XYZ file of C-alpha atoms in Angstrom:
536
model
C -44.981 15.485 -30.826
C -47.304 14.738 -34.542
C -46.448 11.214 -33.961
C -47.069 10.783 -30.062
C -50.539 12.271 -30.544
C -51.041 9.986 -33.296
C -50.060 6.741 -31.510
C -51.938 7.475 -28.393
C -55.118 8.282 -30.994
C -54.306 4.933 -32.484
C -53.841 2.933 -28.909
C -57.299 4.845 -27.817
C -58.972 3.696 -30.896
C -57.543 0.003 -30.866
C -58.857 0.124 -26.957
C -62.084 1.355 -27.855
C -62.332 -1.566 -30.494
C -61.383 -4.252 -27.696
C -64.024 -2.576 -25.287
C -67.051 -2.807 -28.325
C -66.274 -6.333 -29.336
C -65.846 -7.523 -25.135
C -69.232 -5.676 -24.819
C -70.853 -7.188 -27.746
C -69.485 -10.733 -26.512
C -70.782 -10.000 -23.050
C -74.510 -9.687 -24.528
C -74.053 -12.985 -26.502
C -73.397 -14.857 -22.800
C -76.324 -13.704 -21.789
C -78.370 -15.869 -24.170
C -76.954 -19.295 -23.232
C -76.225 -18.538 -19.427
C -80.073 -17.649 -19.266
C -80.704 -20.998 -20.848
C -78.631 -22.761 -18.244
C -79.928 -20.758 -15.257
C -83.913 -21.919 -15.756
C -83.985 -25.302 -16.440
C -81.565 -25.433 -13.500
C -84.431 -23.721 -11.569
C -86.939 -26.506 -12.820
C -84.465 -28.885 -11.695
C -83.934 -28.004 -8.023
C -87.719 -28.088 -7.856
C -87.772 -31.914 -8.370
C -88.484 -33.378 -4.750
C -86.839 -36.649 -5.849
C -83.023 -35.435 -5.991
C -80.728 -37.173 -3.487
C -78.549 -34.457 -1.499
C -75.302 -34.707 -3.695
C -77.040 -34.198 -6.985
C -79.051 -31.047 -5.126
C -75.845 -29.660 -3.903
C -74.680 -29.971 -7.182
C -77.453 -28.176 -9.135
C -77.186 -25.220 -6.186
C -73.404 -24.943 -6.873
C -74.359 -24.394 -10.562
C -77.150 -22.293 -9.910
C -74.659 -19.729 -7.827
C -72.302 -19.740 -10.456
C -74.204 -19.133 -13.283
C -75.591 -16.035 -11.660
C -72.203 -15.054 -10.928
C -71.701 -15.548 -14.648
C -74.542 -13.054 -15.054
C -73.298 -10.648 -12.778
C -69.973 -9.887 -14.409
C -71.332 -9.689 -17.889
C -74.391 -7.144 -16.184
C -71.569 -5.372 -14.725
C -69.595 -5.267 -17.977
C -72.098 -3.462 -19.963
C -73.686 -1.295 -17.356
C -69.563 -0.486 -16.754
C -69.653 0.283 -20.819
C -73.143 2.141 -20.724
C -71.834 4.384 -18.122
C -68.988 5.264 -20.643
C -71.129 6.131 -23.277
C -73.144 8.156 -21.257
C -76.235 5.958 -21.941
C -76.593 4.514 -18.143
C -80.176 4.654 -16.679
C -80.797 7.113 -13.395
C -84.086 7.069 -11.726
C -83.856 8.964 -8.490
C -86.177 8.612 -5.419
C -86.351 9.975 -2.379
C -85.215 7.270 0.184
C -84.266 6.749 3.984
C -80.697 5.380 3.658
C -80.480 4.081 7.149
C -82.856 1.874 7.180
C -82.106 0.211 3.895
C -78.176 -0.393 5.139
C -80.068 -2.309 8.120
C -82.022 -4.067 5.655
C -79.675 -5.232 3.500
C -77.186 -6.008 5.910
C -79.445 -9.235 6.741
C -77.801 -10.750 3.677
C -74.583 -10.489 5.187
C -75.592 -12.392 8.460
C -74.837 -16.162 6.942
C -71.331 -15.294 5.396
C -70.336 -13.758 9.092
C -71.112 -16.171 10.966
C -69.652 -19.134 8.407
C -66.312 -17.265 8.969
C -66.732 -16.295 12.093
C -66.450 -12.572 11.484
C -67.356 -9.565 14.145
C -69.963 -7.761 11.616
C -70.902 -4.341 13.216
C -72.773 -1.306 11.463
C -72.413 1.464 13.589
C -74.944 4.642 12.728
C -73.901 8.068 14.659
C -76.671 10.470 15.304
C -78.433 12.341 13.278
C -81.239 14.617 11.844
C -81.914 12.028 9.109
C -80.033 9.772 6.427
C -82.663 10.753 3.585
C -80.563 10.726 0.516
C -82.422 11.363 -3.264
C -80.990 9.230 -5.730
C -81.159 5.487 -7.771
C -81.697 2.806 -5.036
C -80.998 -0.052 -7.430
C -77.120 1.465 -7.788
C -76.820 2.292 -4.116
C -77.581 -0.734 -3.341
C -75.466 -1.953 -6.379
C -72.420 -0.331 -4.809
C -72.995 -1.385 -1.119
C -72.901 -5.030 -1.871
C -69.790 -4.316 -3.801
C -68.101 -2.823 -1.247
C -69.639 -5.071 1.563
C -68.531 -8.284 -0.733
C -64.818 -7.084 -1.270
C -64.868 -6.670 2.621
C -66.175 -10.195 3.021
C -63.697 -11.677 0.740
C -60.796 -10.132 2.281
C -61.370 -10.396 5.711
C -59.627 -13.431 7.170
C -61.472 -15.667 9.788
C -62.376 -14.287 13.121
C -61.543 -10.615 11.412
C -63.685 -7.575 12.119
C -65.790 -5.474 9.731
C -67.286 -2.087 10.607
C -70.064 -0.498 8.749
C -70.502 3.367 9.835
C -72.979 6.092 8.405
C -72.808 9.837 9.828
C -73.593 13.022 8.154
C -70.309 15.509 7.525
C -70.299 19.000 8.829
C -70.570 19.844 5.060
C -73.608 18.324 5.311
C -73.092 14.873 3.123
C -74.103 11.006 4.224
C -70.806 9.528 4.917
C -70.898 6.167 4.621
C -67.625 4.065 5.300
C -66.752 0.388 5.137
C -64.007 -0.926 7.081
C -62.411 -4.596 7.431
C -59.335 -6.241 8.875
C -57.136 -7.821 6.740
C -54.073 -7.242 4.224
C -52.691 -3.585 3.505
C -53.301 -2.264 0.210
C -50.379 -0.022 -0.492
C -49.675 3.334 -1.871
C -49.213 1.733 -5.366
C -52.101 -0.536 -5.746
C -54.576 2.268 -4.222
C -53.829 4.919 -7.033
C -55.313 2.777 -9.614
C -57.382 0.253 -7.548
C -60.775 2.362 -9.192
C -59.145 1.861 -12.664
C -61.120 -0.875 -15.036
C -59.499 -4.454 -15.464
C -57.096 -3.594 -12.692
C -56.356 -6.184 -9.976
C -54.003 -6.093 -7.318
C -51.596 -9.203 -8.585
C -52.091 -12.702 -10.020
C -52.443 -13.912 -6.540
C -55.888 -11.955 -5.928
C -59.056 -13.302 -7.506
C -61.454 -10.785 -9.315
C -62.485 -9.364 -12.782
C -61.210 -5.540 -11.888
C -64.129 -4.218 -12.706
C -66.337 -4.310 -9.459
C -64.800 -1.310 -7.852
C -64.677 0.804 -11.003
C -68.271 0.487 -11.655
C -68.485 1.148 -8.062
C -66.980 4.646 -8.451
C -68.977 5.079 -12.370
C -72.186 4.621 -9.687
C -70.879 7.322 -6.954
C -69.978 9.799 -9.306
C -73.586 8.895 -10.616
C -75.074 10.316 -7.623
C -72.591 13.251 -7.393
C -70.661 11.591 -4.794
C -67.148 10.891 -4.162
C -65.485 7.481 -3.247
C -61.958 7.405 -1.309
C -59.553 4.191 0.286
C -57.300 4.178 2.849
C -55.124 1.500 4.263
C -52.730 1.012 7.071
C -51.490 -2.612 8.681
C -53.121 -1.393 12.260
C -56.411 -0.635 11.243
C -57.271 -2.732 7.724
C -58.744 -0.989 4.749
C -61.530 1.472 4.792
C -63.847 2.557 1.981
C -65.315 5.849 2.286
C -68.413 7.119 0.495
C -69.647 10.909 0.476
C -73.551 11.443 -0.712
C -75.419 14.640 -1.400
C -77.739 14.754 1.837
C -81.339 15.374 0.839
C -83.177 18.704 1.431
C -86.378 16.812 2.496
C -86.610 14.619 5.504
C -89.768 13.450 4.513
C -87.994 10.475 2.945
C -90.464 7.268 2.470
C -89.201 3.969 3.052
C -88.545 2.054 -0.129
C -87.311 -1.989 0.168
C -85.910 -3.426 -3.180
C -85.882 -6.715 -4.161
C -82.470 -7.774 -3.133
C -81.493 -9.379 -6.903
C -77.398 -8.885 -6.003
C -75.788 -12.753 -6.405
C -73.465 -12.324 -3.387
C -72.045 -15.959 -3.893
C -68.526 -14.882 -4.013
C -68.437 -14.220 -0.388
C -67.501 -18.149 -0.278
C -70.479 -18.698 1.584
C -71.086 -22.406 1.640
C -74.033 -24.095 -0.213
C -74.729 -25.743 3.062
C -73.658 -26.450 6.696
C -69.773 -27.794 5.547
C -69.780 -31.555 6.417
C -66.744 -32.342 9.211
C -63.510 -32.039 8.728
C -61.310 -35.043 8.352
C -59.519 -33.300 10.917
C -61.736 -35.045 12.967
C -61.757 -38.269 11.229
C -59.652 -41.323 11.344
C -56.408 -40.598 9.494
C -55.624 -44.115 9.367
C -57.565 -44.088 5.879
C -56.197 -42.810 2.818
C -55.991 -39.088 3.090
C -56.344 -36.386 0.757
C -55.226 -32.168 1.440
C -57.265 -29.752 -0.508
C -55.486 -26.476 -0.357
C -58.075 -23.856 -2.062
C -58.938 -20.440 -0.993
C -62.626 -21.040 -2.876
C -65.241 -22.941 -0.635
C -66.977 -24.080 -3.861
C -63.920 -25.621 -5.840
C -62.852 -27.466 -2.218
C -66.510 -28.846 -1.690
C -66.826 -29.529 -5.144
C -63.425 -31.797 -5.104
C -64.362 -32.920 -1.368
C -67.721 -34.945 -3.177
C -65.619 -35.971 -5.960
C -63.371 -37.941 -3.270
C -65.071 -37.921 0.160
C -66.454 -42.037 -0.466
C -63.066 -43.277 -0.938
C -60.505 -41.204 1.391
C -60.525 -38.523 4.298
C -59.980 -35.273 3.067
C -58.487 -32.797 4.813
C -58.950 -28.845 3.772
C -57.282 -25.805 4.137
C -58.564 -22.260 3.361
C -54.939 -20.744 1.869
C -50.849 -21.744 1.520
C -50.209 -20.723 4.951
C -53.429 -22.988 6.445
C -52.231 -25.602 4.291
C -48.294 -26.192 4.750
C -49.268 -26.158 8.867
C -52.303 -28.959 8.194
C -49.652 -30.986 6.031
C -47.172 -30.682 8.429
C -49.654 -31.529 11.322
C -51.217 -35.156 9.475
C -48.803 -35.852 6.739
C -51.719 -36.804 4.235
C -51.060 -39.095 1.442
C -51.736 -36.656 -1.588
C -52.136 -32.727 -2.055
C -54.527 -30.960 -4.487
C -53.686 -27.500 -4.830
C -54.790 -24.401 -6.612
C -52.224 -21.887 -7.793
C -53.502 -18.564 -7.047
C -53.817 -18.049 -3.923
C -53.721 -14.733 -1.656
C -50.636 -14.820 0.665
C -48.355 -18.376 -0.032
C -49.630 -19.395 -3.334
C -49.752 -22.919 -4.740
C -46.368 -22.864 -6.127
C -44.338 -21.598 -2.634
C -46.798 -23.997 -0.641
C -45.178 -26.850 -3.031
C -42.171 -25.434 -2.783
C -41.843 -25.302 1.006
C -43.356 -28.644 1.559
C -41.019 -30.641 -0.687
C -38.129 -28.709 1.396
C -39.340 -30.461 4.747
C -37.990 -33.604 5.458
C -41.981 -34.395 6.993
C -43.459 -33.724 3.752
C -41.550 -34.054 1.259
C -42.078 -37.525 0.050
C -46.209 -36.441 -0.288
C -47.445 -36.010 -3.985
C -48.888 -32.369 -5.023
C -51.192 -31.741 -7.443
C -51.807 -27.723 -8.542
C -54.579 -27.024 -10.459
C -54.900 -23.942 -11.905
C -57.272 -22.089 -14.455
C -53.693 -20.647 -16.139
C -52.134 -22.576 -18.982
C -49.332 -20.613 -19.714
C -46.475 -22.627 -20.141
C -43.718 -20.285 -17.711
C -46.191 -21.107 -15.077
C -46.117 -24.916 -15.673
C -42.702 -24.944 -15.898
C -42.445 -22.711 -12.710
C -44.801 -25.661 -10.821
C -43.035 -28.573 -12.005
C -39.838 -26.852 -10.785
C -41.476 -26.050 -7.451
C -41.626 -29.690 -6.847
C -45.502 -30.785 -8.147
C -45.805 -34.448 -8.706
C -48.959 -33.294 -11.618
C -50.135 -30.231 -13.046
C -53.902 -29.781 -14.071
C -55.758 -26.684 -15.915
C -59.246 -25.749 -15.025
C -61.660 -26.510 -16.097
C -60.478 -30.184 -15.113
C -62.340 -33.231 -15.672
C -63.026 -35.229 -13.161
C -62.279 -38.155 -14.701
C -59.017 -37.204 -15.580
C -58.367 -35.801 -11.587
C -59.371 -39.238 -10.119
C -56.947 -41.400 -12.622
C -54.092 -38.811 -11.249
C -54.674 -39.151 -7.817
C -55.290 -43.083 -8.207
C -52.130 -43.499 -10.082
C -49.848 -41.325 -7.640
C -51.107 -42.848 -4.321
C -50.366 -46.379 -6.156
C -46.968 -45.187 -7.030
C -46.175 -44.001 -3.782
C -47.806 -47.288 -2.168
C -45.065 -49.246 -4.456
C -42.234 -47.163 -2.641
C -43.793 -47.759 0.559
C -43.557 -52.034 -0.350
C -40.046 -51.552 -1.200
C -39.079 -49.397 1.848
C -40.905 -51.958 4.233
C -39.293 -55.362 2.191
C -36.071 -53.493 2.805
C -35.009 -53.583 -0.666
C -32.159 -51.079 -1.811
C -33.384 -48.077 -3.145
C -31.711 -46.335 -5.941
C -31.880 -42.268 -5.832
C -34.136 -42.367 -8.684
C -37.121 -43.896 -6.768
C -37.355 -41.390 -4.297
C -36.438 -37.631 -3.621
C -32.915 -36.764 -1.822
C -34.845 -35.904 1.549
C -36.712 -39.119 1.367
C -33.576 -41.166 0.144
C -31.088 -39.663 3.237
C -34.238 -40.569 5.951
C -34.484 -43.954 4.591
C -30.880 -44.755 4.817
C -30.162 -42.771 8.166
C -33.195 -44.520 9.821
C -32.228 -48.041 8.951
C -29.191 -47.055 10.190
C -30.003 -46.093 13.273
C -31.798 -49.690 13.681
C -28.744 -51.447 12.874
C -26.269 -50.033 14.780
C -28.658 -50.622 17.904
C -30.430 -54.203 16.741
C -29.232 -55.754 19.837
C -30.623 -52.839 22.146
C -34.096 -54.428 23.670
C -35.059 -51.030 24.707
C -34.463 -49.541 21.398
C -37.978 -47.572 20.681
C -39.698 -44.694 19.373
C -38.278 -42.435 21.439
C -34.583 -43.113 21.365
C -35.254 -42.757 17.075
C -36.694 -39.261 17.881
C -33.210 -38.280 19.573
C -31.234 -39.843 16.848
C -33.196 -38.621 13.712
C -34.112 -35.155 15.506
C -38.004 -34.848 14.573
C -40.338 -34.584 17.168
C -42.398 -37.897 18.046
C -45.761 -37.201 16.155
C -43.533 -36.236 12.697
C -41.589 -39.193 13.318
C -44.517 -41.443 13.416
C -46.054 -40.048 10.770
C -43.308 -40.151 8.327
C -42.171 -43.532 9.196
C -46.307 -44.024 8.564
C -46.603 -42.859 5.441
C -43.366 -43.847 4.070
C -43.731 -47.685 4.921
C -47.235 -48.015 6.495
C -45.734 -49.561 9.821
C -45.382 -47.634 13.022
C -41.526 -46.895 13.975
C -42.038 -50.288 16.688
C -43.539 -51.741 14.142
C -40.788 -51.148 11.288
C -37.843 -52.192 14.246
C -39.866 -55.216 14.981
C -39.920 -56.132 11.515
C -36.210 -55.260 10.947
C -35.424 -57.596 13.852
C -37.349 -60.589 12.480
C -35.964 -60.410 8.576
C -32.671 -59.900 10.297
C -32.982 -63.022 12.481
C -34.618 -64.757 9.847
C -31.298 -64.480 8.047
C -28.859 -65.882 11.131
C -31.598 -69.047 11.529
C -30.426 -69.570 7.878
C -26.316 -68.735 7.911
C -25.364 -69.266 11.838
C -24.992 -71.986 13.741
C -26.509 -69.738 16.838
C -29.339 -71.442 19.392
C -32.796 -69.834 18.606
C -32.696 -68.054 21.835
C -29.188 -66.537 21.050
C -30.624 -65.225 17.852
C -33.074 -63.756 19.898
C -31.157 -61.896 21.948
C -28.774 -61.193 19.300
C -31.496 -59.246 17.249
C -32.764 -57.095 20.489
C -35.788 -59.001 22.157
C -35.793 -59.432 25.406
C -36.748 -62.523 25.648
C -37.046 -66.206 23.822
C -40.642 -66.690 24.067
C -41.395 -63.216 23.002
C -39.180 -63.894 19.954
C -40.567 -67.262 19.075
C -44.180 -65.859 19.100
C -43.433 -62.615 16.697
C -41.724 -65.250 14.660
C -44.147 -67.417 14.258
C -47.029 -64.087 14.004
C -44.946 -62.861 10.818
C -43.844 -66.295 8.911
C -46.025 -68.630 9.904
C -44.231 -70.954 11.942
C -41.551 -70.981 14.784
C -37.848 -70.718 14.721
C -37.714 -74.302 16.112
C -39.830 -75.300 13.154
C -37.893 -73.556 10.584
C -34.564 -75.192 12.090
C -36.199 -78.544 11.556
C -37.267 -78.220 8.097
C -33.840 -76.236 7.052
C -32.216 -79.647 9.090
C -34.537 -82.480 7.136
C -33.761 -80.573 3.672
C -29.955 -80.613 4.251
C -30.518 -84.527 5.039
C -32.267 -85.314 2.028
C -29.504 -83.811 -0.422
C -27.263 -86.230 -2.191
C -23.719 -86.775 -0.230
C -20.685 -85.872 -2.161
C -19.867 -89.359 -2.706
C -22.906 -90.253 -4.101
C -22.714 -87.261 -6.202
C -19.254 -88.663 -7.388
């Protein structure tokens, strides 16, 4: 018993230690992220910067105060603890500042498209005595987590009512995953997040709950699949309801929400796929705009929002690289790899994960998953362009040898790829003399639907399926004008098209001159050899 009291002293003690020197860390970011945020601020003030370099300047701007927010709520988290945190209380109306700050909410709902209600039942009065600053402090932190959690085209529900014991209820409410039994017992605890797969510091929602209790209040979760997760907040009503209305500065950095730094530029959804296009599979809007202008004046880019978003958009346009991150909610960046090198659409497409996790199990792990490159954030962006450059040359070098018809060896492509080669030239070949051989009979035969055929043929070769049998019929013929003694037009016929002139003109389109031509020149070469005779 002596020596379990003694270790857990000694664990509390080595905890304590870890907590002092994070804190004391935590105040030395503060000097250099301050000298990053106001020259930045001087910066954006300069009338003279083009869009992309003010974009870029915003996007630092939003993360440096994020920066700033974590280490704030670090050492208010570790003032709290030592019983040292500030509390100024004031009589305030807390219905009308919900409303007020609920107009900062406005932009992120309608960017994703979210049903943002705040419902208010009736009542004598919402006057609550106690520290604005931290009940504002732990409104945005609940109203954030909502944001960031709620999927697209979700619902959130703000409600305020006053308890028959008299207390302001106020509860927050959004569609979305379950939490479960597990993860709710200790999602108040400090540094505790839900799994490697969910973004966060851990300590938003325990400072959260350092701030109720603050007040005298209590905090509460619940979760179910049918109705989303719901935060619930009890306040001490005030006595008085001669509450006068107080409007803070709204200082909370609520950049997290993935709120774009402006109106997204269109898709490449929309765009011409016929250009060199590039997947970014990212839940953060930030990282995927960020890599969008680092490629946008070179290829289409495509982007999807999680794993799930982005195995359907690769399946859908068959792009010719990936860049993914890791951690993801839902299908993270390893299963996404994983499940698109296990369809015979998109397997052959090179995957990039980047991740801001270096450990070497979770390299391994990618790499094993099927990724083509694997690159730790921060990344340079020198170093992401000469990846993506070299694996979309690469793969361009396959696609030469694929459309020359050279052998391939299994070490130049993957199994899937390597079987569709072989089984689709095969399928040519044992119907080159079929004039109505086409797209659609290869559908039947290889069993993919017509737009996955296309695209994989596309993106494997850059020629069409007509394209690739037209091409297979002209190398083909190309090859009896030389070894047979048959007519031009029975060559024609012989390699499926359905008629001589066609024949002679795609001949002549693709080599440069007509069978007729090439028989003449094959004939005066053969003349001008030396006889046997004369040889003798």
């Amino acid at each position: 018993r002596d020596q379990l009291i003694q270790l857990s002293r000694q664990l509390e003690e080595a905890t304590h230690a870890k907590l002092v020197f994070f804190t004391n860390i935590s105040h030395d970011f503060r000097t250099p992220l301050t000298l990053v945020a106001d020259p930045i601020d001087q910066l954006l003030q300069d009338r003279s910067l083009n869009k992309e370099q003010n974009m870029m300047l915003t996007m630092i701007k939003k993360n440096v105060n994020i920066l700033l927010r974590l280490v704030n709520q670090v050492l208010d988290f570790r003032k709290y603890e030592n019983g040292k945190m500030e509390y100024n209380p004031t009589l305030f109306n807390l219905e009308k500042n919900i409303r007020e700050w609920n107009l900062s909410f406005h932009e992120a709902a309608r960017k994703k498209a979210i049903h943002f209600k705040f419902d208010v039942a009736p009542a004598a009065h919402y006057c609550m005595d106690g520290d604005l600053e931290k009940i504002e402090r732990i409104y945005f932190n609940l109203l954030s987590n909502a944001f960031k959690f709620t999927p697209e085209n979700g619902r959130i529900l703000v409600s305020l009512s006053v308890s028959e014991q008299q207390e302001l209820q106020l509860t927050v409410s959004n569609t979305g995953n379950e939490i479960s039994v597990e993860h709710i017992q200790c999602i108040f605890d400090r540094f505790y997040t839900i799994d490697m797969h969910h973004s966060g510091s851990g300590i938003g929602l325990a400072l959260t709950k350092a701030f109720v209790e603050l007040h005298g209040g209590t905090i509460s979760v619940e979760s179910n699949p049918q109705t989303g997760t719901s935060f619930i907040v009890r306040f001490i009503q005030a006595k008085s309801t001669e509450c006068i209305q107080q409007n803070i500065k709204t200082t909370i950095e609520i950049a997290d929400l993935n709120m774009p730094l402006s109106e997204e530029g269109v898709n490449s959804d929309e765009q011409d796929l016929k250009k060199t296009t590039l997947l970014i599979i990212d839940d953060n809007l930030d990282i995927r705009n960020y890599i969008r202008s680092i490629f946008e004046k070179e290829y289409a880019i495509i982007e999807a929002t999680n794993g799930s978003d982005g195995i359907q958009k690769a399946m859908r346009y068959v792009p010719n690289l990936i860049i993914s991150d890791i951690m993801m909610p839902g299908i993270d960046g390893i299963e996404c790899c994983k499940r698109l090198k296990n369809q015979i659409q998109t397997c052959h497409i090179p995957v990039i994960l980047l991740t801001a996790c270096t450990l070497d199990e979770q390299r391994i792990s990618g790499y094993n998953g099927g990724a083509d490159s694997y690159i730790s954030k921060p990344f340079s962006t020198s170093l992401l362009r000469a990846r993506v450059k070299n694996l979309i040359e690469s793969h361009s070098r396959l696609k030469q040898v694929f459309a020359d018809q050279s052998e391939l060896s299994k070490e130049d492509v993957s199994d899937m790829d390597y079987d569709f080669i072989n089984r689709f030239k095969s399928v040519i070949a044992s119907r080159m003399s079929d004039s109505e051989l086409n797209i659609d009979i290869l559908v039947q035969e290889m069993g993919m639907s017509r737009v996955q055929l296309y695209r994989k043929v596309k993106s494997l070769t850059n020629y069409s399926p007509n394209e690739f049998i037209r091409l297979t019929r002209l190398k083909k013929a190309s090859l009896l004008l030389t070894s047979s003694d048959m007519t031009v037009a029975e060559i024609g016929y012989h390699v499926g098209f359905s008629s001589p002139s066609y024949f002679t003109k795609c001949y002549k389109e693709h080599f440069g001159e007509s069978p007729s031509e090439f028989l003449k020149n094959k004939n005066r070469k053969t003349q001008d050899l030396p006889s046997v005779e004369m040889l003798q």
